[in-house]
PDB file of C-alpha atoms in Angstrom:
ATOM      1  CA  VAL A 374     -18.935 -21.698  15.513  1.00  0.00           C
ATOM      2  CA  LEU A 375     -15.548 -23.043  16.780  1.00  0.00           C
ATOM      3  CA  ALA A 376     -14.108 -26.199  15.391  1.00  0.00           C
ATOM      4  CA  ASP A 377     -13.883 -29.159  17.865  1.00  0.00           C
ATOM      5  CA  GLY A 378     -10.949 -28.827  20.230  1.00  0.00           C
ATOM      6  CA  GLN A 379     -10.784 -24.911  19.659  1.00  0.00           C
ATOM      7  CA  PHE A 380     -11.351 -22.268  22.325  1.00  0.00           C
ATOM      8  CA  LEU A 381     -11.771 -18.640  22.796  1.00  0.00           C
ATOM      9  CA  LEU A 382      -9.334 -17.014  24.992  1.00  0.00           C
ATOM     10  CA  ALA A 383      -9.040 -13.361  26.166  1.00  0.00           C
ATOM     11  CA  LEU A 384      -5.780 -11.949  27.106  1.00  0.00           C
ATOM     12  CA  LYS A 385      -4.682  -8.646  28.376  1.00  0.00           C
ATOM     13  CA  ILE A 386      -1.930  -6.995  26.191  1.00  0.00           C
ATOM     14  CA  PRO A 387       1.154  -6.165  28.360  1.00  0.00           C
ATOM     15  CA  SER A 388       1.836  -2.949  26.560  1.00  0.00           C
ATOM     16  CA  THR A 389       0.551  -0.840  23.502  1.00  0.00           C
ATOM     17  CA  SER A 390       3.672  -1.869  21.446  1.00  0.00           C
ATOM     18  CA  SER A 391       3.214  -5.488  22.124  1.00  0.00           C
ATOM     19  CA  GLY A 392      -0.440  -5.361  20.788  1.00  0.00           C
ATOM     20  CA  LEU A 393       0.942  -3.690  17.387  1.00  0.00           C
ATOM     21  CA  ALA A 394       0.243  -0.092  18.808  1.00  0.00           C
ATOM     22  CA  GLY A 395      -3.324   0.010  17.566  1.00  0.00           C
ATOM     23  CA  GLN A 396      -2.798  -1.516  14.157  1.00  0.00           C
ATOM     24  CA  LEU A 397      -4.212  -4.957  15.131  1.00  0.00           C
ATOM     25  CA  ARG A 398      -7.911  -5.892  14.272  1.00  0.00           C
ATOM     26  CA  GLY A 399     -10.074  -8.878  14.337  1.00  0.00           C
ATOM     27  CA  ALA A 400      -9.433 -11.887  11.613  1.00  0.00           C
ATOM     28  CA  ALA A 401      -5.598 -11.195  11.760  1.00  0.00           C
ATOM     29  CA  LEU A 402      -3.064 -13.762  12.042  1.00  0.00           C
ATOM     30  CA  VAL A 403      -0.136 -13.085  14.551  1.00  0.00           C
ATOM     31  CA  ASP A 404       2.850 -14.845  15.736  1.00  0.00           C
ATOM     32  CA  VAL A 405       3.660 -14.654  19.494  1.00  0.00           C
ATOM     33  CA  TYR A 406       7.227 -13.986  20.612  1.00  0.00           C
ATOM     34  CA  THR A 407       8.493 -14.188  24.083  1.00  0.00           C
ATOM     35  CA  THR A 408      11.932 -13.431  25.911  1.00  0.00           C
ATOM     36  CA  VAL A 409      13.983 -15.953  27.804  1.00  0.00           C
ATOM     37  CA  ASP A 410      17.304 -15.935  29.522  1.00  0.00           C
ATOM     38  CA  ASP A 411      19.900 -18.190  27.803  1.00  0.00           C
ATOM     39  CA  GLU A 412      22.406 -20.165  29.472  1.00  0.00           C
ATOM     40  CA  ASN A 413      24.931 -17.318  29.790  1.00  0.00           C
ATOM     41  CA  GLY A 414      22.256 -15.112  31.321  1.00  0.00           C
ATOM     42  CA  ALA A 415      21.644 -13.044  28.201  1.00  0.00           C
ATOM     43  CA  ILE A 416      18.084 -12.388  27.027  1.00  0.00           C
ATOM     44  CA  LYS A 417      17.062 -13.683  23.619  1.00  0.00           C
ATOM     45  CA  THR A 418      13.775 -13.631  21.847  1.00  0.00           C
ATOM     46  CA  GLU A 419      12.052 -16.644  20.555  1.00  0.00           C
ATOM     47  CA  LYS A 420       8.855 -17.576  18.873  1.00  0.00           C
ATOM     48  CA  ALA A 421       6.398 -19.082  21.237  1.00  0.00           C
ATOM     49  CA  LEU A 422       3.417 -19.592  18.870  1.00  0.00           C
ATOM     50  CA  SER A 423       2.669 -19.309  15.206  1.00  0.00           C
ATOM     51  CA  GLU A 424      -0.430 -18.157  13.233  1.00  0.00           C
ATOM     52  CA  ILE A 425      -2.766 -17.392  16.154  1.00  0.00           C
ATOM     53  CA  CYS A 426      -6.256 -16.198  14.861  1.00  0.00           C
ATOM     54  CA  VAL A 427      -7.235 -12.710  16.374  1.00  0.00           C
ATOM     55  CA  LYS A 428     -10.984 -12.592  16.739  1.00  0.00           C
ATOM     56  CA  GLN A 429     -11.367  -9.320  18.479  1.00  0.00           C
ATOM     57  CA  VAL A 430      -9.257  -6.446  19.809  1.00  0.00           C
ATOM     58  CA  LEU A 431     -10.690  -4.490  22.641  1.00  0.00           C
ATOM     59  CA  ASN A 432      -9.930  -1.222  24.318  1.00  0.00           C
ATOM     60  CA  SER A 433      -9.987  -0.482  28.057  1.00  0.00           C
ATOM     61  CA  LYS A 434     -13.760   0.014  27.850  1.00  0.00           C
ATOM     62  CA  LEU A 435     -14.218  -3.401  26.104  1.00  0.00           C
ATOM     63  CA  GLU A 436     -15.067  -1.768  22.871  1.00  0.00           C
ATOM     64  CA  SER A 437     -14.217  -3.539  19.726  1.00  0.00           C
ATOM     65  CA  LEU A 438     -11.748  -1.590  17.664  1.00  0.00           C
ATOM     66  CA  ASP A 439     -13.519  -2.993  14.430  1.00  0.00           C
ATOM     67  CA  ASP A 440     -16.683  -1.548  15.778  1.00  0.00           C
ATOM     68  CA  LEU A 441     -14.958   1.912  16.399  1.00  0.00           C
ATOM     69  CA  ASP A 442     -13.538   1.695  12.817  1.00  0.00           C
ATOM     70  CA  LYS A 443     -17.035   1.116  11.368  1.00  0.00           C
ATOM     71  CA  SER A 444     -18.334   4.033  13.242  1.00  0.00           C
ATOM     72  CA  LEU A 445     -15.489   6.245  12.051  1.00  0.00           C
ATOM     73  CA  ALA A 446     -16.181   5.093   8.424  1.00  0.00           C
ATOM     74  CA  GLU A 447     -19.947   6.041   8.799  1.00  0.00           C
ATOM     75  CA  GLU A 448     -19.030   9.538  10.051  1.00  0.00           C
ATOM     76  CA  SER A 449     -18.983  12.032   7.149  1.00  0.00           C
ATOM     77  CA  ASP A 450     -15.918  13.962   8.119  1.00  0.00           C
ATOM     78  CA  GLY A 451     -13.751  10.635   8.777  1.00  0.00           C
ATOM     79  CA  VAL A 452     -11.821  12.357  11.597  1.00  0.00           C
ATOM     80  CA  LYS A 453     -11.169  10.270  14.651  1.00  0.00           C
ATOM     81  CA  ASP A 454     -13.262  11.228  17.618  1.00  0.00           C
ATOM     82  CA  GLU A 455     -12.343  10.866  21.238  1.00  0.00           C
ATOM     83  CA  ALA A 456     -12.647   7.032  21.060  1.00  0.00           C
ATOM     84  CA  ASP A 457     -10.197   4.941  22.576  1.00  0.00           C
ATOM     85  CA  TYR A 458      -8.122   3.171  19.905  1.00  0.00           C
ATOM     86  CA  ALA A 459      -5.436   1.705  22.372  1.00  0.00           C
ATOM     87  CA  PRO A 460      -5.615  -2.192  22.405  1.00  0.00           C
ATOM     88  CA  VAL A 461      -5.825  -3.565  25.890  1.00  0.00           C
ATOM     89  CA  TYR A 462      -7.282  -6.964  25.252  1.00  0.00           C
ATOM     90  CA  ILE A 463      -7.283  -9.566  22.488  1.00  0.00           C
ATOM     91  CA  VAL A 464      -9.664 -12.418  22.022  1.00  0.00           C
ATOM     92  CA  VAL A 465      -7.912 -15.301  20.063  1.00  0.00           C
ATOM     93  CA  THR A 466      -8.991 -18.731  18.851  1.00  0.00           C
ATOM     94  CA  VAL A 467      -6.659 -21.509  20.178  1.00  0.00           C
ATOM     95  CA  ASP A 468      -6.256 -25.021  20.996  1.00  0.00           C
ATOM     96  CA  GLU A 469      -5.715 -26.396  24.508  1.00  0.00           C
ATOM     97  CA  THR A 470      -1.869 -26.312  24.198  1.00  0.00           C
ATOM     98  CA  GLN A 471      -1.787 -22.862  22.625  1.00  0.00           C
ATOM     99  CA  ALA A 472      -4.122 -21.721  25.600  1.00  0.00           C
ATOM    100  CA  LYS A 473      -1.891 -23.020  28.191  1.00  0.00           C
ATOM    101  CA  THR A 474       1.159 -21.354  26.521  1.00  0.00           C
ATOM    102  CA  LEU A 475      -0.681 -17.965  26.149  1.00  0.00           C
ATOM    103  CA  VAL A 476      -1.909 -18.089  29.791  1.00  0.00           C
ATOM    104  CA  ALA A 477       1.519 -18.467  31.076  1.00  0.00           C
ATOM    105  CA  LEU A 478       2.923 -15.523  28.955  1.00  0.00           C
ATOM    106  CA  GLU A 479       0.039 -13.446  30.006  1.00  0.00           C
ATOM    107  CA  LYS A 480       0.716 -14.167  33.461  1.00  0.00           C
ATOM    108  CA  ALA A 481       4.300 -13.274  33.067  1.00  0.00           C
ATOM    109  CA  GLU A 482       3.525 -10.282  30.893  1.00  0.00           C
ATOM    110  CA  ASN A 483       6.060 -11.484  28.601  1.00  0.00           C
ATOM    111  CA  PHE A 484       4.590 -11.747  25.005  1.00  0.00           C
ATOM    112  CA  HIS A 485       4.896  -9.450  21.959  1.00  0.00           C
ATOM    113  CA  LEU A 486       2.745  -9.966  18.750  1.00  0.00           C
ATOM    114  CA  THR A 487       3.895  -9.647  15.228  1.00  0.00           C
ATOM    115  CA  LEU A 488       1.399  -9.370  12.486  1.00  0.00           C
ATOM    116  CA  ILE A 489       1.563 -12.164   9.822  1.00  0.00           C
ATOM    117  CA  LYS A 490      -1.666 -11.280   7.923  1.00  0.00           C
ATOM    118  CA  ALA A 491      -4.106  -8.452   8.476  1.00  0.00           C
ATOM    119  CA  GLY A 492      -7.666  -9.093   8.918  1.00  0.00           C
ATOM    120  CA  ASP A 493     -10.013  -8.786   5.995  1.00  0.00           C
TER     121      ASP A 493
END
């Protein structure tokens, strides 16, 4: 159940590295960074949003990486199979202002996530 004024938003991650290279999982908190040109034409990085809650991380087949982790844990050998662990999409909980910012950043393919707190 979402709090009043909260929404779920799905985003396509611009690159594997911007999605924390497969380390990101549900229930994590992330900061969102973007790059902008300053008045001198130099590129600088700035924080666009803080403490965004990640609900799910999905691969190209829309499989949850959390579910793949559970399947791996249940296997007796513990060796990763041929499952796709590359993050392609994330589902986050946001308010309307955060949603607008993230949609614009996704359209520009100009965001990078940093992990503040790993999921439980």
